PDB file of C-alpha atoms in Angstrom:
ATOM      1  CA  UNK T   1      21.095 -50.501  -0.691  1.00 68.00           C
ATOM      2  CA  UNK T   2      18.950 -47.949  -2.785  1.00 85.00           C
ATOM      3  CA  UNK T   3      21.323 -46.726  -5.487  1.00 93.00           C
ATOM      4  CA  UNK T   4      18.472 -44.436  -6.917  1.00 95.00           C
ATOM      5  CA  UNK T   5      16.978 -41.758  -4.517  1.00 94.00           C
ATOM      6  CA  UNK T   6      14.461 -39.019  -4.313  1.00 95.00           C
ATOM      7  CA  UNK T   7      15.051 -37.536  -1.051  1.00 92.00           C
ATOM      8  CA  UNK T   8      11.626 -35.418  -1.272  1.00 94.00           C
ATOM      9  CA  UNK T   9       8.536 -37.660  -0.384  1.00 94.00           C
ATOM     10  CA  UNK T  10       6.231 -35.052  -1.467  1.00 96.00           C
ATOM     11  CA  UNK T  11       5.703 -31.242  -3.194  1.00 97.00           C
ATOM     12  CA  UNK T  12       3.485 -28.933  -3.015  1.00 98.00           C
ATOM     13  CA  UNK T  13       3.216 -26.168  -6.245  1.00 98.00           C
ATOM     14  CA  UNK T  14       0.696 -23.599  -7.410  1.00 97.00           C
ATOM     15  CA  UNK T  15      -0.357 -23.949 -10.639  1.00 97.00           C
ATOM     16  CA  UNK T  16       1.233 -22.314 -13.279  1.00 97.00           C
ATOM     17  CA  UNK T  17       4.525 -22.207 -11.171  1.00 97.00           C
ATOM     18  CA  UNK T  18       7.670 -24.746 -11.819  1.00 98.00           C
ATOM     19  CA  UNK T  19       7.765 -28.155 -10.140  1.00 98.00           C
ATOM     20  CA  UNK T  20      10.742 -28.955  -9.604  1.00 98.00           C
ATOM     21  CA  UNK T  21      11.729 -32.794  -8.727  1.00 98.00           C
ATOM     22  CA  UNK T  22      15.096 -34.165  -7.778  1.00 98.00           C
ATOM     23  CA  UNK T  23      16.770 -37.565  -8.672  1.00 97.00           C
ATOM     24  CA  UNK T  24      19.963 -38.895  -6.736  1.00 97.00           C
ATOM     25  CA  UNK T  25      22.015 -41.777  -7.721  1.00 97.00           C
ATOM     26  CA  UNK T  26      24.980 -43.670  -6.574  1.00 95.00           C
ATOM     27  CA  UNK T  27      25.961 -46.131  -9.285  1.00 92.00           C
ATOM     28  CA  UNK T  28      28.037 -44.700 -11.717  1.00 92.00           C
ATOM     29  CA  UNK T  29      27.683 -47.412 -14.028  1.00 91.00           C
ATOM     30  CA  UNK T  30      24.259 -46.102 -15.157  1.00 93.00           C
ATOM     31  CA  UNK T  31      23.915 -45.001 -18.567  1.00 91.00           C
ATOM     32  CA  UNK T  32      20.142 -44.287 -19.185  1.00 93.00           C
ATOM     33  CA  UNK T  33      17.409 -42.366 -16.900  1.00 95.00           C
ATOM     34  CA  UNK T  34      13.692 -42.091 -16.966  1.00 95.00           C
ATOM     35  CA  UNK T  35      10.732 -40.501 -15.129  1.00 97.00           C
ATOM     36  CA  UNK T  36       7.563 -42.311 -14.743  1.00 96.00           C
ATOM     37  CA  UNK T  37       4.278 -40.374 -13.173  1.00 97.00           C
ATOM     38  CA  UNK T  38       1.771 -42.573 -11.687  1.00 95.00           C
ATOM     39  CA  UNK T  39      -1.821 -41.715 -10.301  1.00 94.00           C
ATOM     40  CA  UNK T  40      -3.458 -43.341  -7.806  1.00 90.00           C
ATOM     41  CA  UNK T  41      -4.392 -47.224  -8.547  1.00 87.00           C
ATOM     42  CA  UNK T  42      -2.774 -47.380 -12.035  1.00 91.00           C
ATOM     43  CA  UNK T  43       0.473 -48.601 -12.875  1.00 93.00           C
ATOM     44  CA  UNK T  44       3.200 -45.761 -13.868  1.00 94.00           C
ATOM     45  CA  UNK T  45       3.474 -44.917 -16.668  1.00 94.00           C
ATOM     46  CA  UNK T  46       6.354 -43.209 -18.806  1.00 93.00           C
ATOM     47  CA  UNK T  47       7.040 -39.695 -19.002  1.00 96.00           C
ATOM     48  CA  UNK T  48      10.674 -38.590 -20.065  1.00 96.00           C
ATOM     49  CA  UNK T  49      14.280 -40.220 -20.430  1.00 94.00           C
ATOM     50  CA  UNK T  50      17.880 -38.936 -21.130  1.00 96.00           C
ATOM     51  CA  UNK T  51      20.895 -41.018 -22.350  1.00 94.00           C
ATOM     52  CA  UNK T  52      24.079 -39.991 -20.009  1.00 94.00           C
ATOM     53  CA  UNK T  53      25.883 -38.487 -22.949  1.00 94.00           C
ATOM     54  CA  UNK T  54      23.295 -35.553 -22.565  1.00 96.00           C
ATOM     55  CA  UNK T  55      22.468 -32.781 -19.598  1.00 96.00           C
ATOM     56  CA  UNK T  56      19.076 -31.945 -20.949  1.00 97.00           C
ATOM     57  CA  UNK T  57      15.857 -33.101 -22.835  1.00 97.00           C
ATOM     58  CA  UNK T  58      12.458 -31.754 -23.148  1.00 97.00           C
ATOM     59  CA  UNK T  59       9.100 -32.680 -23.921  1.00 96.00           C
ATOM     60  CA  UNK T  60       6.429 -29.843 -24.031  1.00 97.00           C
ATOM     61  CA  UNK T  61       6.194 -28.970 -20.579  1.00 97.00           C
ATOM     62  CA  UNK T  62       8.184 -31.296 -19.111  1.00 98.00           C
ATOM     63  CA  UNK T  63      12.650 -31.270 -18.873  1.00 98.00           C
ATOM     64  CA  UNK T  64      14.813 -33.824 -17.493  1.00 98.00           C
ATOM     65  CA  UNK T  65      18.659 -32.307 -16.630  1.00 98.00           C
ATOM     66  CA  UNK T  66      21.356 -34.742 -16.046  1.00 98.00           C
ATOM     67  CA  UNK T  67      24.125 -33.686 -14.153  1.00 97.00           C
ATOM     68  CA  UNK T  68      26.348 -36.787 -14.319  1.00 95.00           C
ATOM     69  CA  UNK T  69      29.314 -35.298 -12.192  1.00 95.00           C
ATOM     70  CA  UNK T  70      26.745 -34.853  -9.302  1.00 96.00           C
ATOM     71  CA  UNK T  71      24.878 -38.163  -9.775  1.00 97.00           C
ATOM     72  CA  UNK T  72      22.051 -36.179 -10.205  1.00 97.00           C
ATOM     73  CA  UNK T  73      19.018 -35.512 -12.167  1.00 97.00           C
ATOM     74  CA  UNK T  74      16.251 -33.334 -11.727  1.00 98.00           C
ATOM     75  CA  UNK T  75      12.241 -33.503 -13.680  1.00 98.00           C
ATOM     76  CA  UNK T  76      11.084 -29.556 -14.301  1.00 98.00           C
ATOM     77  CA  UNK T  77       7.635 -29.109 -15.262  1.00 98.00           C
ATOM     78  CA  UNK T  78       6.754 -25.717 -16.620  1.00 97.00           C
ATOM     79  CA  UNK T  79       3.780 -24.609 -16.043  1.00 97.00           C
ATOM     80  CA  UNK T  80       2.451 -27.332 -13.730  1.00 98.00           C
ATOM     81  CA  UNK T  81      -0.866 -27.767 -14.072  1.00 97.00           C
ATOM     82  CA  UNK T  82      -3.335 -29.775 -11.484  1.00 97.00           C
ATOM     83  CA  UNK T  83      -3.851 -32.529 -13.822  1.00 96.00           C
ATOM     84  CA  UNK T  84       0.423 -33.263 -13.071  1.00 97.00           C
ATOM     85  CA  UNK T  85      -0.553 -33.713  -9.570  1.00 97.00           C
ATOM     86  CA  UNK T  86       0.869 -37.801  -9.279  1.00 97.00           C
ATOM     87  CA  UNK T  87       3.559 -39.525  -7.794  1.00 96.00           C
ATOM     88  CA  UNK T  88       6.756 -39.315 -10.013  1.00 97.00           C
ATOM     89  CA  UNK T  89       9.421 -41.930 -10.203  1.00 96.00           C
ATOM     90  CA  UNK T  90      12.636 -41.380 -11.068  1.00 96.00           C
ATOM     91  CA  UNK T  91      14.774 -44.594 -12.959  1.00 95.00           C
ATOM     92  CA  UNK T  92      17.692 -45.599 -14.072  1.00 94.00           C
ATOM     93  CA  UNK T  93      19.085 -48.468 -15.981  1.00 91.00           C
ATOM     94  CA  UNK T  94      23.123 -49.900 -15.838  1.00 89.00           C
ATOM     95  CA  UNK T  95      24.707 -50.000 -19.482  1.00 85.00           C
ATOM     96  CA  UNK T  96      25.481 -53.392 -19.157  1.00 78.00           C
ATOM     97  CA  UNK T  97      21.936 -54.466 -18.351  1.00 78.00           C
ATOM     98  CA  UNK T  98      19.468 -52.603 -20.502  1.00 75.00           C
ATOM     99  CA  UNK T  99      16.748 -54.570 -18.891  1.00 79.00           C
ATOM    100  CA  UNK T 100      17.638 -54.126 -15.443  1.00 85.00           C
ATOM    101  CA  UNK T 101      15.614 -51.213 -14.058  1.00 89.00           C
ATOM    102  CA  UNK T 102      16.468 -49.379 -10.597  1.00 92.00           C
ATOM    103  CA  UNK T 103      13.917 -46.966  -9.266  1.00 93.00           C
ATOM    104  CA  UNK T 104      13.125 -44.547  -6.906  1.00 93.00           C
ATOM    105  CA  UNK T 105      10.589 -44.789  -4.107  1.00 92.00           C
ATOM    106  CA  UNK T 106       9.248 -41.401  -6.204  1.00 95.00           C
ATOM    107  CA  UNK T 107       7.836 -37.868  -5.048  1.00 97.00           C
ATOM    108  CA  UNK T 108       4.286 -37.094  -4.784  1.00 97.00           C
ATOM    109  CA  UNK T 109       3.533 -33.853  -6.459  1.00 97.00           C
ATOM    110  CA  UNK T 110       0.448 -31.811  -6.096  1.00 98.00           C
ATOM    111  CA  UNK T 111      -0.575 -28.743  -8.131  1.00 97.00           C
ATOM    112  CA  UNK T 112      -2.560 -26.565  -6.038  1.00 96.00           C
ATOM    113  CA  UNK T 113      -5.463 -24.685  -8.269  1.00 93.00           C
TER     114      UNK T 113
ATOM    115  CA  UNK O   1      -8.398 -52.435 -24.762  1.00 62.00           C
ATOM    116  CA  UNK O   2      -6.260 -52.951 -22.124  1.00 69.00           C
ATOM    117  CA  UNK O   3      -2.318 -52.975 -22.201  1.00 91.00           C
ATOM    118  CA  UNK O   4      -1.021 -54.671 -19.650  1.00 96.00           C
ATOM    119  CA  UNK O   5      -3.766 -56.116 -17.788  1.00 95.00           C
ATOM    120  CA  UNK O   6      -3.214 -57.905 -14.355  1.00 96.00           C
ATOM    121  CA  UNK O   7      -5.809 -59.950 -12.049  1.00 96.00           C
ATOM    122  CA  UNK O   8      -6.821 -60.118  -9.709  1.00 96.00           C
ATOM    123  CA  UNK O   9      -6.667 -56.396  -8.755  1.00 95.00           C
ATOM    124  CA  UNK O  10      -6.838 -56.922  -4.664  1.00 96.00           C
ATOM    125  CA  UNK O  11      -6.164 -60.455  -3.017  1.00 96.00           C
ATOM    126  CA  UNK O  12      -6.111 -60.978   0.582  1.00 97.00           C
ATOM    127  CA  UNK O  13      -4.986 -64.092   1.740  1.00 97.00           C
ATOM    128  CA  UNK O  14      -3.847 -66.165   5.084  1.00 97.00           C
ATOM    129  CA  UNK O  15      -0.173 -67.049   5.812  1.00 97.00           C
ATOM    130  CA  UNK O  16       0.970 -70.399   4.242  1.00 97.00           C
ATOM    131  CA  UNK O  17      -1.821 -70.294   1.613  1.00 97.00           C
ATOM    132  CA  UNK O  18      -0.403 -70.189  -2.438  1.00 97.00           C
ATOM    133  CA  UNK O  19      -1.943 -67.848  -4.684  1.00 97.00           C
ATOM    134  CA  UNK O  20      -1.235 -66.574  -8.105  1.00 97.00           C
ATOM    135  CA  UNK O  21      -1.101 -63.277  -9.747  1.00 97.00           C
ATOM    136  CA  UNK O  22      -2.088 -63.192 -13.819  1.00 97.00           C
ATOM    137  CA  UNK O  23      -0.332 -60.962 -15.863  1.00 97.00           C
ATOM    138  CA  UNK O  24      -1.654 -60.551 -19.618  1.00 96.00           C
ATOM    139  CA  UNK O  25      -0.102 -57.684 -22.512  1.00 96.00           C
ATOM    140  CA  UNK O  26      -1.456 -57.103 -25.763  1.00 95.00           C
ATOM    141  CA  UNK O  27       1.372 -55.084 -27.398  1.00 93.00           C
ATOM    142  CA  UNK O  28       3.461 -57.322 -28.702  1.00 92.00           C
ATOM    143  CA  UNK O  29       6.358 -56.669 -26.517  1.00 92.00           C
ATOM    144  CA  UNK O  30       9.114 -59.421 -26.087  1.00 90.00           C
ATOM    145  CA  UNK O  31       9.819 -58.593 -22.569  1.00 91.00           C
ATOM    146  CA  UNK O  32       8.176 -58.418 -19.769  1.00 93.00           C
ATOM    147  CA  UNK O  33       8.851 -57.567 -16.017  1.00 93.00           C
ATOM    148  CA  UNK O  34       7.491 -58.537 -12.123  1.00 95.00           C
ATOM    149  CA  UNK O  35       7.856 -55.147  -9.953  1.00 94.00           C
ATOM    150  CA  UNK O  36       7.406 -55.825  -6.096  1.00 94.00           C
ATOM    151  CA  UNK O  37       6.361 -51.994  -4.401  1.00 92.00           C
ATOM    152  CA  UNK O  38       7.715 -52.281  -0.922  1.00 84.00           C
ATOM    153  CA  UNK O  39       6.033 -50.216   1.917  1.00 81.00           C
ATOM    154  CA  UNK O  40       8.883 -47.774   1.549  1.00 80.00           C
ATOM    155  CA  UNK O  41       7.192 -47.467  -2.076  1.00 82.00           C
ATOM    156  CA  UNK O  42      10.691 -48.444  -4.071  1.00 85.00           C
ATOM    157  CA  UNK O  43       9.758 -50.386  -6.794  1.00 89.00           C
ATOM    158  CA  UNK O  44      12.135 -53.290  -6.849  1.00 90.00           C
ATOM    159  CA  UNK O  45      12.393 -55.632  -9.861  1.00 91.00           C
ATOM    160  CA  UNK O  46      11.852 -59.315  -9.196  1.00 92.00           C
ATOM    161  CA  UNK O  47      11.770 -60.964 -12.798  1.00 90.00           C
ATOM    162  CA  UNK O  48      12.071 -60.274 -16.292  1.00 89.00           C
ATOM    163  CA  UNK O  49      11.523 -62.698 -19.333  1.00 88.00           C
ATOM    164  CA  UNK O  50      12.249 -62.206 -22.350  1.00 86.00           C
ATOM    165  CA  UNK O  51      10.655 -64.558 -24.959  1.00 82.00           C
ATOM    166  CA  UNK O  52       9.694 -66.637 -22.319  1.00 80.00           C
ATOM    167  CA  UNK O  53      13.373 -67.174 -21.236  1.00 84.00           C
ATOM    168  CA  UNK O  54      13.954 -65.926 -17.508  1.00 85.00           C
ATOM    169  CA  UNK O  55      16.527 -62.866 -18.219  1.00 81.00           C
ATOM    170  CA  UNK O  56      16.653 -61.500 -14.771  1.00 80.00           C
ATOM    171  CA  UNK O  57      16.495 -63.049 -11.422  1.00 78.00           C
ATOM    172  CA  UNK O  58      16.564 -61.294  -8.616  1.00 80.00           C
ATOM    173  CA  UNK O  59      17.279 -62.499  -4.861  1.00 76.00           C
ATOM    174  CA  UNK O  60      13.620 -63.090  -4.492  1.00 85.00           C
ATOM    175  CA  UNK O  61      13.196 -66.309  -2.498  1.00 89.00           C
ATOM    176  CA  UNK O  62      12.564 -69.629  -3.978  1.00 90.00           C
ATOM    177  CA  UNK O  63       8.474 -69.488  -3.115  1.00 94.00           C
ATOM    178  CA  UNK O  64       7.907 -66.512  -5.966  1.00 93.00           C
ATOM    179  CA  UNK O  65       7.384 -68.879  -9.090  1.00 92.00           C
ATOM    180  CA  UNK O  66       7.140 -66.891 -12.375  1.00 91.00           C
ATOM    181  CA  UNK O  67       6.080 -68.790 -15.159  1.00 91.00           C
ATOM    182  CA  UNK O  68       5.618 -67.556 -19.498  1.00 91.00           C
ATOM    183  CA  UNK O  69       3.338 -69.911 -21.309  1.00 90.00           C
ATOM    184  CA  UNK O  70       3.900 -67.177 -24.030  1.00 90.00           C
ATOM    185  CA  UNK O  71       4.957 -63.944 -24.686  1.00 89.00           C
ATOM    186  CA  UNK O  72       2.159 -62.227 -23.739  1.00 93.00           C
ATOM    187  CA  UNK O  73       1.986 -63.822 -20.668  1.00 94.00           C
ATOM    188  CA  UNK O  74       3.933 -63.634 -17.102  1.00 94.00           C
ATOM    189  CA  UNK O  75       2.655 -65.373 -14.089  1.00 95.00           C
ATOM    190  CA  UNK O  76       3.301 -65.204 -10.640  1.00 96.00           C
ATOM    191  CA  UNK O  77       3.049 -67.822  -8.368  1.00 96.00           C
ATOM    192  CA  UNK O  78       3.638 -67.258  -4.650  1.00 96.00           C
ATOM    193  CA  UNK O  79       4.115 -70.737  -2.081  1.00 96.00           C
ATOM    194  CA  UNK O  80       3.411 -70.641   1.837  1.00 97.00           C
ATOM    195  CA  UNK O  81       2.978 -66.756   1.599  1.00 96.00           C
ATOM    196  CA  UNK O  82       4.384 -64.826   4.310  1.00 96.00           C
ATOM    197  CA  UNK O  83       2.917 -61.593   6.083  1.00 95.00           C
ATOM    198  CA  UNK O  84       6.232 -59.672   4.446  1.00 93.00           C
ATOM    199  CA  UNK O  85       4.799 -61.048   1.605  1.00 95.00           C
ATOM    200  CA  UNK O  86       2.451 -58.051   1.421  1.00 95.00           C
ATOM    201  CA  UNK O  87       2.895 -55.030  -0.917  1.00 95.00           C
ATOM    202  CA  UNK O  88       1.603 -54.204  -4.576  1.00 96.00           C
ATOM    203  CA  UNK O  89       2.378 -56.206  -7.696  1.00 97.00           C
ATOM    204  CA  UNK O  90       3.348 -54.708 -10.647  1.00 96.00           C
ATOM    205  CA  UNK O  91       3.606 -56.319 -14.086  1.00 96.00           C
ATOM    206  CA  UNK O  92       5.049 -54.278 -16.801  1.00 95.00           C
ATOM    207  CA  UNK O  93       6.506 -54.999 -20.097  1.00 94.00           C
ATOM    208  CA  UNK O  94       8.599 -53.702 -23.128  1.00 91.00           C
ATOM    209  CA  UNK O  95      10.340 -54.914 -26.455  1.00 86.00           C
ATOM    210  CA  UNK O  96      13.880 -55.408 -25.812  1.00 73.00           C
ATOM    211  CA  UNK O  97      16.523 -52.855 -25.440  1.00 66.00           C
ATOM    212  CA  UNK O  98      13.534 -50.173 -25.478  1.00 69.00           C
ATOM    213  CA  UNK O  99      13.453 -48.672 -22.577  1.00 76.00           C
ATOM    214  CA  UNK O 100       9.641 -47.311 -22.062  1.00 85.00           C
ATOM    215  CA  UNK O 101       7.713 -49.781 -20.122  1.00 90.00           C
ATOM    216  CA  UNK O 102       4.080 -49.998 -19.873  1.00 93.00           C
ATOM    217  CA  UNK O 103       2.937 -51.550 -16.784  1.00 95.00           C
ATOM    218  CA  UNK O 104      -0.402 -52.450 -15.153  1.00 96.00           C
ATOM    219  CA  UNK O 105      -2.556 -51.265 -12.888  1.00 95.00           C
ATOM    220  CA  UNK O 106      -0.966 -53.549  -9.961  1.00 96.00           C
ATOM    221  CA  UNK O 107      -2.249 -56.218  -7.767  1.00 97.00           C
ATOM    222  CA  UNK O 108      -2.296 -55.090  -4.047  1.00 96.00           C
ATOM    223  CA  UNK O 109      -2.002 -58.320  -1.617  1.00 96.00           C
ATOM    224  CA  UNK O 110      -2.253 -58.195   1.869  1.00 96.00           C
ATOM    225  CA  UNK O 111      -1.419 -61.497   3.705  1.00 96.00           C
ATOM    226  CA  UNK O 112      -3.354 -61.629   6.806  1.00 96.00           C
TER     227      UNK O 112
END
């Protein structure tokens, strides 16, 4: 019972295009979301988060949108650059259990020079 | 200077053996986590301590041991390992309440 999705194993982009990477969730009790990138043999590490009483928050290059009445949240990275090329994971935590972390099984991305 | 540090790094092992998996941070965090990374890649949380209290449990059977000498430290112990046993380890920790966790580099063990 995976209440946080990412449908899209993998995507491919050209650099300097937008990556675009899609989060789908079925508990609505979830209050708080986060994207983690990890490269090969590390551990992830964080990129981005957004509270659920906001759609949108960005950081540089990278945007998180929340659309709560879709249960979904989406990662855009403008312009993606071959260094981005990782696995992303999307998270999300319940708001009575700020400790209790649900993930995705994440998205491999890979910037094409 | 590491992080979150975890050995051993790869550990391959026989059914029914025990084995351990070290987990060290140097941040100062309060809390810290056990991630099990399935072969379907979800990363499902096992543990989570939080001044060396157990905070979370989850259905994990009775073999996984974790155990928190101190803050900065989460061990797992694994009994009579199992070939389903095998995936990657990840240890990762945070101060309570914060939501960013650092985690390390994960232990991949494959029982044989």
């Amino acid at each position: 019972d995976q209440q946080v999705k990412q449908n899209s194993p993998s995507l491919s982009v050209q650099e300097g295009r937008i990556s675009i990477l899609n989060c789908d969730y079925t508990n609505s009790m979830f209050d708080y979301f986060l994207w983690y990138k990890k490269y090969p043999a590390e551990g992830p590490t964080f990129l981005i988060s957004i509270s659920s009483i906001k759609d949108k928050n960005e950081d540089g290059r990278f945007t998180v949108f929340l659309n709560k009445s879709a249960k979904h949240l989406s990662l855009h990275i403008v312009p993606s650059q071959p260094g981005d090329s990782a696995v992303y994971f999307c998270a999300a935590l319940p708001r009575n259990n700020f400790n209790k972390f649900y993930f995705g099984s994440g998205t491999k991305l890979n910037v094409k020079p | 200077d590491t992080a979150v540090s975890q050995t051993p790094k790869y550990l391959v092992t026989q059914m029914g053996n025990d084995k351990s998996i070290k987990c060290e941070q140097n941040l100062g965090h309060d809390t810290m986590y056990w991630y099990k990374q399935d072969s379907k890649k979800f990363l499902k949380i096992m543990f989570s301590y939080n001044n060396k209290e157990l905070i979370i449990n989850e259905t994990v059977p009775n073999r996984f041991s974790p155990k928190s000498p101190d803050k900065a430290h989460l061990n797992l112990h694994i009994n009579s390992l199992e070939l389903g046993d095998s995936a990657v380890y990840f240890c990762a920790s945070s101060r309570l309440a914060n939501y960013e966790q650092y985690f390390g580099p994960g232990t991949r063990l494959t029982v044989t």
